[in-house]
Amino acid sequence: MDGKQIATAKLPNYPKLKVKFSSSGPALIQLVESQHKLSFEADGNIEVLCQDSGMRGCWFRCKILRVSEKRLKVKYDDILDCDAPEKLEEWIPSYRVVNPDKLRMRCTGRLTVRPRPLEDTTTLYFDL
């Protein structure tokens, strides 16, 4: 390698955060850049954030049944319909922003829908 060559690496592109410190309460964290738009397809797997009072903050696994311009019809993997013996199906907004939490500990601008993480199929064995 020639002494004049310099190795360069492209840094990953992380979202920029803005932090506001307040003397009267906790710090407020905001995303400065807009989030990437997600693309949805029927038969895709996603997670939906619940913001109902009894289940606030829980992510539920779903399968996308239908896609429209602003909504997704999903079927939950782990929630049964209270009126039928099948799994719950409902229409949800595809790009709804999460309501801020009372303590303002979470980033504002998060969406209520996210891609489902890949399942780890690695089998680990331990010798005892």
Short mmCIF file of N, CA, C and O in Angstrom, two decimals:
data_model
loop_
_atom_site.label_atom_id
_atom_site.label_comp_id
_atom_site.label_asym_id
_atom_site.label_seq_id
_atom_site.Cartn_x
_atom_site.Cartn_y
_atom_site.Cartn_z
N MET A 1 0.85 -1.17 0.00
CA MET A 1 0.00 0.00 0.00
C MET A 1 0.90 1.23 0.00
O MET A 1 1.81 1.34 0.78
N ASP A 2 0.62 2.16 -0.84
CA ASP A 2 1.37 3.41 -0.94
C ASP A 2 1.14 4.26 0.30
O ASP A 2 0.05 4.29 0.84
N GLY A 3 2.15 4.95 0.78
CA GLY A 3 2.05 5.78 1.98
C GLY A 3 1.09 6.93 1.84
O GLY A 3 0.68 7.53 2.82
N LYS A 4 0.73 7.30 0.62
CA LYS A 4 -0.16 8.44 0.41
C LYS A 4 -1.64 8.05 0.45
O LYS A 4 -2.50 8.90 0.46
N GLN A 5 -1.92 6.75 0.41
CA GLN A 5 -3.32 6.31 0.43
C GLN A 5 -3.85 6.32 1.86
O GLN A 5 -3.16 5.95 2.79
N ILE A 6 -5.07 6.75 2.00
CA ILE A 6 -5.72 6.78 3.31
C ILE A 6 -6.97 5.92 3.22
O ILE A 6 -7.78 6.06 2.30
N ALA A 7 -7.12 5.04 4.17
CA ALA A 7 -8.32 4.20 4.22
C ALA A 7 -9.48 5.03 4.72
O ALA A 7 -9.36 5.75 5.71
N THR A 8 -10.59 4.96 4.03
CA THR A 8 -11.78 5.69 4.47
C THR A 8 -12.93 4.71 4.60
O THR A 8 -12.99 3.69 3.92
N ALA A 9 -13.81 5.01 5.48
CA ALA A 9 -15.01 4.19 5.68
C ALA A 9 -16.21 5.10 5.73
O ALA A 9 -16.13 6.20 6.29
N LYS A 10 -17.27 4.67 5.13
CA LYS A 10 -18.51 5.45 5.17
C LYS A 10 -19.23 5.16 6.48
O LYS A 10 -19.51 4.01 6.80
N LEU A 11 -19.50 6.20 7.23
CA LEU A 11 -20.20 6.03 8.50
C LEU A 11 -21.66 5.75 8.25
O LEU A 11 -22.25 6.28 7.30
N PRO A 12 -22.29 4.92 9.09
CA PRO A 12 -23.72 4.67 8.92
C PRO A 12 -24.51 5.95 9.15
O PRO A 12 -24.09 6.84 9.89
N ASN A 13 -25.66 6.04 8.51
CA ASN A 13 -26.51 7.21 8.60
C ASN A 13 -27.55 6.99 9.71
O ASN A 13 -28.50 6.27 9.53
N TYR A 14 -27.31 7.60 10.86
CA TYR A 14 -28.23 7.48 11.99
C TYR A 14 -29.16 8.69 12.01
O TYR A 14 -28.78 9.78 11.60
N PRO A 15 -30.39 8.53 12.53
CA PRO A 15 -31.27 9.69 12.65
C PRO A 15 -30.67 10.69 13.63
O PRO A 15 -30.03 10.32 14.60
N LYS A 16 -30.86 11.96 13.35
CA LYS A 16 -30.34 13.00 14.23
C LYS A 16 -31.36 13.31 15.31
O LYS A 16 -32.55 13.38 15.05
N LEU A 17 -30.87 13.46 16.52
CA LEU A 17 -31.73 13.76 17.66
C LEU A 17 -31.47 15.16 18.16
O LEU A 17 -30.35 15.66 18.11
N LYS A 18 -32.52 15.80 18.66
CA LYS A 18 -32.38 17.10 19.30
C LYS A 18 -32.84 16.92 20.73
O LYS A 18 -33.92 16.40 20.99
N VAL A 19 -32.00 17.32 21.68
CA VAL A 19 -32.32 17.17 23.09
C VAL A 19 -32.54 18.56 23.69
O VAL A 19 -31.73 19.46 23.51
N LYS A 20 -33.66 18.72 24.38
CA LYS A 20 -33.96 19.97 25.06
C LYS A 20 -33.96 19.69 26.57
O LYS A 20 -34.66 18.80 27.03
N PHE A 21 -33.14 20.44 27.29
CA PHE A 21 -33.08 20.28 28.73
C PHE A 21 -33.95 21.35 29.38
O PHE A 21 -33.90 22.52 29.02
N SER A 22 -34.75 20.94 30.33
CA SER A 22 -35.66 21.85 30.99
C SER A 22 -35.36 21.83 32.49
O SER A 22 -35.10 20.78 33.07
N SER A 23 -35.39 23.00 33.11
CA SER A 23 -35.15 23.06 34.55
C SER A 23 -36.37 22.57 35.34
O SER A 23 -36.26 22.20 36.49
N SER A 24 -37.54 22.53 34.71
CA SER A 24 -38.76 22.15 35.42
C SER A 24 -39.19 20.70 35.20
O SER A 24 -40.13 20.26 35.80
N GLY A 25 -38.50 19.97 34.33
CA GLY A 25 -38.92 18.60 34.07
C GLY A 25 -37.84 17.82 33.36
O GLY A 25 -36.71 18.29 33.23
N PRO A 26 -38.20 16.63 32.87
CA PRO A 26 -37.20 15.79 32.20
C PRO A 26 -36.82 16.35 30.83
O PRO A 26 -37.52 17.20 30.27
N ALA A 27 -35.70 15.87 30.32
CA ALA A 27 -35.24 16.29 29.00
C ALA A 27 -36.20 15.77 27.94
O ALA A 27 -36.79 14.70 28.08
N LEU A 28 -36.37 16.52 26.86
CA LEU A 28 -37.24 16.14 25.76
C LEU A 28 -36.36 15.76 24.58
O LEU A 28 -35.48 16.53 24.20
N ILE A 29 -36.57 14.58 24.03
CA ILE A 29 -35.79 14.10 22.89
C ILE A 29 -36.69 14.08 21.68
O ILE A 29 -37.79 13.55 21.72
N GLN A 30 -36.23 14.68 20.57
CA GLN A 30 -37.01 14.74 19.34
C GLN A 30 -36.17 14.28 18.17
O GLN A 30 -34.97 14.54 18.12
N LEU A 31 -36.79 13.59 17.21
CA LEU A 31 -36.12 13.28 15.95
C LEU A 31 -36.12 14.52 15.09
O LEU A 31 -37.15 15.16 14.91
N VAL A 32 -34.96 14.89 14.56
CA VAL A 32 -34.86 16.07 13.73
C VAL A 32 -35.20 15.75 12.29
O VAL A 32 -35.93 16.46 11.64
N GLU A 33 -34.69 14.64 11.78
CA GLU A 33 -34.96 14.24 10.41
C GLU A 33 -36.24 13.41 10.37
O GLU A 33 -36.59 12.74 11.32
N SER A 34 -36.93 13.47 9.25
CA SER A 34 -38.14 12.66 9.11
C SER A 34 -37.77 11.19 9.03
O SER A 34 -36.71 10.83 8.54
N GLN A 35 -38.66 10.35 9.50
CA GLN A 35 -38.41 8.92 9.47
C GLN A 35 -38.60 8.39 8.06
O GLN A 35 -39.27 8.98 7.24
N HIS A 36 -37.96 7.25 7.80
CA HIS A 36 -38.11 6.61 6.50
C HIS A 36 -39.51 6.04 6.37
O HIS A 36 -40.06 5.49 7.32
N LYS A 37 -40.10 6.19 5.21
CA LYS A 37 -41.41 5.59 4.97
C LYS A 37 -41.25 4.08 4.80
O LYS A 37 -40.34 3.62 4.14
N LEU A 38 -42.13 3.36 5.41
CA LEU A 38 -42.12 1.91 5.28
C LEU A 38 -43.03 1.53 4.12
O LEU A 38 -44.02 2.20 3.84
N SER A 39 -42.71 0.47 3.44
CA SER A 39 -43.60 -0.03 2.40
C SER A 39 -44.22 -1.33 2.91
O SER A 39 -43.54 -2.15 3.50
N PHE A 40 -45.51 -1.47 2.69
CA PHE A 40 -46.24 -2.63 3.18
C PHE A 40 -46.79 -3.43 2.02
O PHE A 40 -47.22 -2.87 1.03
N GLU A 41 -46.81 -4.74 2.20
CA GLU A 41 -47.39 -5.65 1.20
C GLU A 41 -48.26 -6.67 1.92
O GLU A 41 -47.98 -7.02 3.07
N ALA A 42 -49.27 -7.14 1.23
CA ALA A 42 -50.11 -8.21 1.79
C ALA A 42 -49.23 -9.42 2.07
O ALA A 42 -48.27 -9.69 1.35
N ASP A 43 -49.53 -10.13 3.13
CA ASP A 43 -48.80 -11.29 3.64
C ASP A 43 -47.49 -10.91 4.34
O ASP A 43 -46.73 -11.77 4.73
N GLY A 44 -47.25 -9.61 4.51
CA GLY A 44 -46.07 -9.18 5.25
C GLY A 44 -46.30 -9.30 6.75
O GLY A 44 -47.44 -9.32 7.23
N ASN A 45 -45.23 -9.40 7.50
CA ASN A 45 -45.31 -9.51 8.96
C ASN A 45 -44.83 -8.20 9.59
O ASN A 45 -43.77 -7.70 9.24
N ILE A 46 -45.64 -7.67 10.51
CA ILE A 46 -45.31 -6.41 11.18
C ILE A 46 -45.62 -6.55 12.66
O ILE A 46 -46.15 -7.56 13.12
N GLU A 47 -45.30 -5.49 13.41
CA GLU A 47 -45.71 -5.36 14.80
C GLU A 47 -46.45 -4.04 14.95
O GLU A 47 -46.09 -3.05 14.32
N VAL A 48 -47.50 -4.04 15.78
CA VAL A 48 -48.33 -2.85 16.00
C VAL A 48 -48.25 -2.48 17.48
O VAL A 48 -48.42 -3.34 18.35
N LEU A 49 -48.00 -1.21 17.75
CA LEU A 49 -47.93 -0.72 19.13
C LEU A 49 -49.32 -0.42 19.64
O LEU A 49 -50.08 0.31 19.01
N CYS A 50 -49.65 -0.96 20.79
CA CYS A 50 -50.94 -0.70 21.42
C CYS A 50 -50.81 0.52 22.33
O CYS A 50 -49.86 0.63 23.09
N GLN A 51 -51.78 1.43 22.23
CA GLN A 51 -51.78 2.60 23.09
C GLN A 51 -53.04 2.69 23.93
O GLN A 51 -53.35 3.73 24.49
N ASP A 52 -53.77 1.56 24.04
CA ASP A 52 -54.92 1.51 24.93
C ASP A 52 -54.43 1.53 26.37
O ASP A 52 -53.34 1.06 26.68
N SER A 53 -55.24 2.03 27.27
CA SER A 53 -54.81 2.25 28.65
C SER A 53 -54.32 0.97 29.35
O SER A 53 -53.36 1.01 30.09
N GLY A 54 -54.95 -0.15 29.12
CA GLY A 54 -54.55 -1.38 29.81
C GLY A 54 -53.36 -2.09 29.20
O GLY A 54 -52.72 -2.89 29.84
N MET A 55 -53.05 -1.80 27.95
CA MET A 55 -51.99 -2.50 27.24
C MET A 55 -50.95 -1.55 26.67
O MET A 55 -50.20 -1.89 25.78
N ARG A 56 -50.89 -0.34 27.17
CA ARG A 56 -50.02 0.70 26.62
C ARG A 56 -48.56 0.24 26.56
O ARG A 56 -48.02 -0.28 27.52
N GLY A 57 -47.96 0.42 25.38
CA GLY A 57 -46.54 0.10 25.22
C GLY A 57 -46.25 -1.32 24.74
O GLY A 57 -45.09 -1.66 24.53
N CYS A 58 -47.27 -2.14 24.55
CA CYS A 58 -47.05 -3.52 24.11
C CYS A 58 -47.06 -3.57 22.58
O CYS A 58 -47.92 -2.98 21.93
N TRP A 59 -46.11 -4.30 22.01
CA TRP A 59 -46.06 -4.52 20.56
C TRP A 59 -46.68 -5.88 20.28
O TRP A 59 -46.32 -6.88 20.91
N PHE A 60 -47.61 -5.93 19.32
CA PHE A 60 -48.29 -7.17 18.96
C PHE A 60 -47.92 -7.57 17.54
O PHE A 60 -47.93 -6.75 16.62
N ARG A 61 -47.63 -8.86 17.37
CA ARG A 61 -47.27 -9.40 16.05
C ARG A 61 -48.52 -9.57 15.20
O ARG A 61 -49.56 -10.01 15.69
N CYS A 62 -48.42 -9.19 13.91
CA CYS A 62 -49.55 -9.26 13.00
C CYS A 62 -49.09 -9.71 11.62
O CYS A 62 -47.92 -9.58 11.27
N LYS A 63 -50.07 -10.17 10.85
CA LYS A 63 -49.87 -10.44 9.43
C LYS A 63 -50.76 -9.47 8.66
O LYS A 63 -51.91 -9.26 9.02
N ILE A 64 -50.21 -8.87 7.60
CA ILE A 64 -50.99 -7.93 6.79
C ILE A 64 -51.87 -8.72 5.84
O ILE A 64 -51.38 -9.55 5.07
N LEU A 65 -53.17 -8.45 5.88
CA LEU A 65 -54.12 -9.12 4.99
C LEU A 65 -54.38 -8.29 3.74
O LEU A 65 -54.44 -8.83 2.63
N ARG A 66 -54.59 -6.98 3.92
CA ARG A 66 -54.87 -6.07 2.80
C ARG A 66 -54.19 -4.74 3.05
O ARG A 66 -54.02 -4.33 4.19
N VAL A 67 -53.86 -4.06 1.96
CA VAL A 67 -53.21 -2.75 2.05
C VAL A 67 -54.04 -1.75 1.26
O VAL A 67 -54.39 -2.01 0.10
N SER A 68 -54.39 -0.63 1.88
CA SER A 68 -55.01 0.47 1.15
C SER A 68 -54.07 1.67 1.25
O SER A 68 -52.98 1.56 1.78
N GLU A 69 -54.50 2.81 0.76
CA GLU A 69 -53.62 3.98 0.72
C GLU A 69 -53.17 4.43 2.11
O GLU A 69 -52.01 4.76 2.31
N LYS A 70 -54.08 4.43 3.09
CA LYS A 70 -53.75 4.94 4.41
C LYS A 70 -53.93 3.93 5.54
O LYS A 70 -53.64 4.24 6.68
N ARG A 71 -54.43 2.74 5.21
CA ARG A 71 -54.71 1.77 6.27
C ARG A 71 -54.23 0.38 5.88
O ARG A 71 -54.02 0.08 4.71
N LEU A 72 -54.10 -0.45 6.91
CA LEU A 72 -53.72 -1.85 6.72
C LEU A 72 -54.76 -2.72 7.44
O LEU A 72 -55.16 -2.40 8.55
N LYS A 73 -55.18 -3.79 6.79
CA LYS A 73 -56.02 -4.77 7.48
C LYS A 73 -55.08 -5.84 7.98
O LYS A 73 -54.34 -6.46 7.19
N VAL A 74 -55.06 -6.05 9.31
CA VAL A 74 -54.12 -6.98 9.91
C VAL A 74 -54.87 -8.07 10.67
O VAL A 74 -56.02 -7.89 11.09
N LYS A 75 -54.18 -9.19 10.84
CA LYS A 75 -54.68 -10.29 11.67
C LYS A 75 -53.61 -10.53 12.72
O LYS A 75 -52.46 -10.83 12.41
N TYR A 76 -53.99 -10.35 13.99
CA TYR A 76 -53.05 -10.50 15.10
C TYR A 76 -52.70 -11.97 15.31
O TYR A 76 -53.56 -12.84 15.23
N ASP A 77 -51.44 -12.23 15.62
CA ASP A 77 -50.99 -13.60 15.86
C ASP A 77 -51.43 -14.12 17.23
O ASP A 77 -51.65 -15.31 17.40
N ASP A 78 -51.52 -13.22 18.21
CA ASP A 78 -51.70 -13.65 19.60
C ASP A 78 -52.95 -13.10 20.28
O ASP A 78 -53.10 -13.25 21.49
N ILE A 79 -53.83 -12.44 19.54
CA ILE A 79 -55.04 -11.87 20.15
C ILE A 79 -56.26 -12.49 19.50
O ILE A 79 -56.41 -12.47 18.29
N LEU A 80 -57.15 -13.04 20.34
CA LEU A 80 -58.40 -13.63 19.84
C LEU A 80 -59.49 -12.58 19.82
O LEU A 80 -59.54 -11.68 20.67
N ASP A 81 -60.39 -12.69 18.85
CA ASP A 81 -61.55 -11.81 18.75
C ASP A 81 -62.52 -12.18 19.87
O ASP A 81 -62.83 -13.36 20.06
N CYS A 82 -63.01 -11.18 20.61
CA CYS A 82 -63.92 -11.48 21.73
C CYS A 82 -65.29 -11.94 21.25
O CYS A 82 -66.03 -12.57 22.01
N ASP A 83 -65.64 -11.67 19.98
CA ASP A 83 -66.95 -12.06 19.46
C ASP A 83 -66.92 -13.36 18.64
O ASP A 83 -67.96 -13.84 18.23
N ALA A 84 -65.74 -13.89 18.40
CA ALA A 84 -65.62 -15.09 17.57
C ALA A 84 -64.39 -15.88 18.04
O ALA A 84 -63.52 -15.35 18.70
N PRO A 85 -64.33 -17.16 17.68
CA PRO A 85 -63.20 -17.97 18.12
C PRO A 85 -61.93 -17.78 17.28
O PRO A 85 -60.93 -18.44 17.51
N GLU A 86 -61.97 -16.87 16.32
CA GLU A 86 -60.80 -16.65 15.46
C GLU A 86 -59.90 -15.56 16.04
O GLU A 86 -60.26 -14.86 16.96
N LYS A 87 -58.75 -15.41 15.40
CA LYS A 87 -57.83 -14.33 15.78
C LYS A 87 -58.40 -13.00 15.31
O LYS A 87 -59.08 -12.93 14.29
N LEU A 88 -58.11 -11.95 16.08
CA LEU A 88 -58.66 -10.63 15.82
C LEU A 88 -58.12 -10.06 14.51
O LEU A 88 -56.92 -10.10 14.25
N GLU A 89 -59.03 -9.53 13.69
CA GLU A 89 -58.68 -8.81 12.47
C GLU A 89 -59.24 -7.40 12.59
O GLU A 89 -60.35 -7.21 13.07
N GLU A 90 -58.43 -6.39 12.16
CA GLU A 90 -58.91 -5.02 12.19
C GLU A 90 -58.12 -4.16 11.21
O GLU A 90 -57.04 -4.52 10.79
N TRP A 91 -58.71 -3.02 10.87
CA TRP A 91 -58.04 -2.01 10.04
C TRP A 91 -57.30 -1.07 10.98
O TRP A 91 -57.86 -0.62 11.97
N ILE A 92 -56.03 -0.78 10.65
CA ILE A 92 -55.23 0.14 11.45
C ILE A 92 -54.62 1.20 10.53
O ILE A 92 -54.42 0.94 9.34
N PRO A 93 -54.32 2.40 11.05
CA PRO A 93 -53.63 3.40 10.23
C PRO A 93 -52.20 2.93 9.93
O PRO A 93 -51.53 2.39 10.80
N SER A 94 -51.75 3.13 8.71
CA SER A 94 -50.42 2.64 8.35
C SER A 94 -49.29 3.55 8.79
O SER A 94 -48.17 3.10 8.98
N TYR A 95 -49.57 4.85 8.97
CA TYR A 95 -48.51 5.79 9.35
C TYR A 95 -48.93 6.69 10.50
O TYR A 95 -48.79 7.89 10.45
N ARG A 96 -49.44 6.12 11.56
CA ARG A 96 -49.86 6.91 12.72
C ARG A 96 -48.67 7.14 13.65
O ARG A 96 -47.92 6.22 13.97
N VAL A 97 -48.50 8.36 14.09
CA VAL A 97 -47.41 8.69 15.01
C VAL A 97 -47.86 8.38 16.43
O VAL A 97 -49.00 8.63 16.81
N VAL A 98 -46.94 7.86 17.23
CA VAL A 98 -47.23 7.47 18.61
C VAL A 98 -47.54 8.70 19.45
O VAL A 98 -46.89 9.73 19.32
N ASN A 99 -48.54 8.57 20.33
CA ASN A 99 -48.83 9.64 21.28
C ASN A 99 -47.66 9.76 22.26
O ASN A 99 -47.07 8.76 22.65
N PRO A 100 -47.30 10.98 22.67
CA PRO A 100 -46.16 11.12 23.59
C PRO A 100 -46.49 10.50 24.94
O PRO A 100 -47.64 10.54 25.40
N ASP A 101 -45.46 9.92 25.57
CA ASP A 101 -45.69 9.34 26.89
C ASP A 101 -45.64 10.45 27.94
O ASP A 101 -45.08 11.51 27.72
N LYS A 102 -46.23 10.20 29.10
CA LYS A 102 -46.36 11.23 30.13
C LYS A 102 -45.02 11.71 30.66
O LYS A 102 -44.87 12.87 31.02
N LEU A 103 -44.04 10.82 30.73
CA LEU A 103 -42.73 11.20 31.26
C LEU A 103 -41.80 11.76 30.19
O LEU A 103 -40.70 12.18 30.49
N ARG A 104 -42.24 11.71 28.92
CA ARG A 104 -41.45 12.20 27.78
C ARG A 104 -40.08 11.52 27.70
O ARG A 104 -39.08 12.17 27.44
N MET A 105 -40.06 10.22 27.96
CA MET A 105 -38.80 9.47 27.91
C MET A 105 -38.53 8.89 26.53
O MET A 105 -37.41 8.55 26.22
N ARG A 106 -39.54 8.75 25.72
CA ARG A 106 -39.39 8.14 24.39
C ARG A 106 -39.25 9.22 23.33
O ARG A 106 -39.72 10.34 23.50
N CYS A 107 -38.63 8.87 22.22
CA CYS A 107 -38.49 9.80 21.09
C CYS A 107 -39.86 10.10 20.50
O CYS A 107 -40.67 9.19 20.33
N THR A 108 -40.10 11.35 20.20
CA THR A 108 -41.35 11.71 19.53
C THR A 108 -41.18 11.42 18.04
O THR A 108 -40.07 11.38 17.53
N GLY A 109 -42.27 11.20 17.35
CA GLY A 109 -42.22 10.93 15.92
C GLY A 109 -42.15 9.45 15.57
O GLY A 109 -42.11 9.11 14.40
N ARG A 110 -42.14 8.57 16.58
CA ARG A 110 -42.14 7.14 16.29
C ARG A 110 -43.49 6.74 15.70
O ARG A 110 -44.50 7.34 15.99
N LEU A 111 -43.49 5.69 14.90
CA LEU A 111 -44.73 5.19 14.32
C LEU A 111 -45.27 4.04 15.14
O LEU A 111 -44.54 3.36 15.86
N THR A 112 -46.59 3.79 15.00
CA THR A 112 -47.22 2.69 15.73
C THR A 112 -47.07 1.36 15.01
O THR A 112 -47.49 0.33 15.52
N VAL A 113 -46.48 1.37 13.83
CA VAL A 113 -46.26 0.15 13.05
C VAL A 113 -44.77 0.04 12.75
O VAL A 113 -44.12 1.03 12.42
N ARG A 114 -44.23 -1.17 12.91
CA ARG A 114 -42.82 -1.39 12.58
C ARG A 114 -42.67 -2.78 11.97
O ARG A 114 -43.51 -3.66 12.19
N PRO A 115 -41.61 -3.00 11.20
CA PRO A 115 -41.37 -4.34 10.66
C PRO A 115 -41.11 -5.32 11.80
O PRO A 115 -40.54 -4.94 12.82
N ARG A 116 -41.53 -6.54 11.62
CA ARG A 116 -41.28 -7.56 12.65
C ARG A 116 -39.82 -7.99 12.57
O ARG A 116 -39.32 -8.26 11.48
N PRO A 117 -39.13 -8.05 13.70
CA PRO A 117 -37.74 -8.51 13.66
C PRO A 117 -37.67 -9.96 13.18
O PRO A 117 -38.60 -10.75 13.39
N LEU A 118 -36.59 -10.29 12.52
CA LEU A 118 -36.40 -11.67 12.08
C LEU A 118 -36.27 -12.58 13.29
O LEU A 118 -35.66 -12.21 14.29
N GLU A 119 -36.86 -13.74 13.19
CA GLU A 119 -36.78 -14.69 14.30
C GLU A 119 -35.45 -15.41 14.25
O GLU A 119 -34.99 -15.83 13.20
N ASP A 120 -34.84 -15.52 15.40
CA ASP A 120 -33.55 -16.20 15.51
C ASP A 120 -33.80 -17.70 15.59
O ASP A 120 -34.45 -18.19 16.51
N THR A 121 -33.31 -18.44 14.60
CA THR A 121 -33.52 -19.88 14.58
C THR A 121 -32.27 -20.64 15.01
O THR A 121 -32.17 -21.84 14.83
N THR A 122 -31.32 -19.92 15.61
CA THR A 122 -30.10 -20.55 16.05
C THR A 122 -30.38 -21.41 17.26
O THR A 122 -31.04 -20.99 18.20
N THR A 123 -29.86 -22.61 17.25
CA THR A 123 -29.98 -23.51 18.38
C THR A 123 -28.65 -23.51 19.12
O THR A 123 -27.61 -23.74 18.52
N LEU A 124 -28.70 -23.24 20.40
CA LEU A 124 -27.49 -23.21 21.20
C LEU A 124 -27.46 -24.40 22.13
O LEU A 124 -28.47 -24.76 22.74
N TYR A 125 -26.31 -25.03 22.26
CA TYR A 125 -26.12 -26.15 23.17
C TYR A 125 -25.03 -25.79 24.16
O TYR A 125 -24.02 -25.18 23.80
N PHE A 126 -25.23 -26.15 25.41
CA PHE A 126 -24.24 -25.90 26.44
C PHE A 126 -23.85 -27.21 27.10
O PHE A 126 -24.71 -28.03 27.41
N ASP A 127 -22.57 -27.38 27.29
CA ASP A 127 -22.08 -28.56 28.03
C ASP A 127 -21.97 -28.18 29.49
O ASP A 127 -21.42 -27.15 29.85
N LEU A 128 -22.53 -29.01 30.35
CA LEU A 128 -22.45 -28.76 31.79
C LEU A 128 -21.51 -29.73 32.45
O LEU A 128 -21.35 -30.83 32.12
#
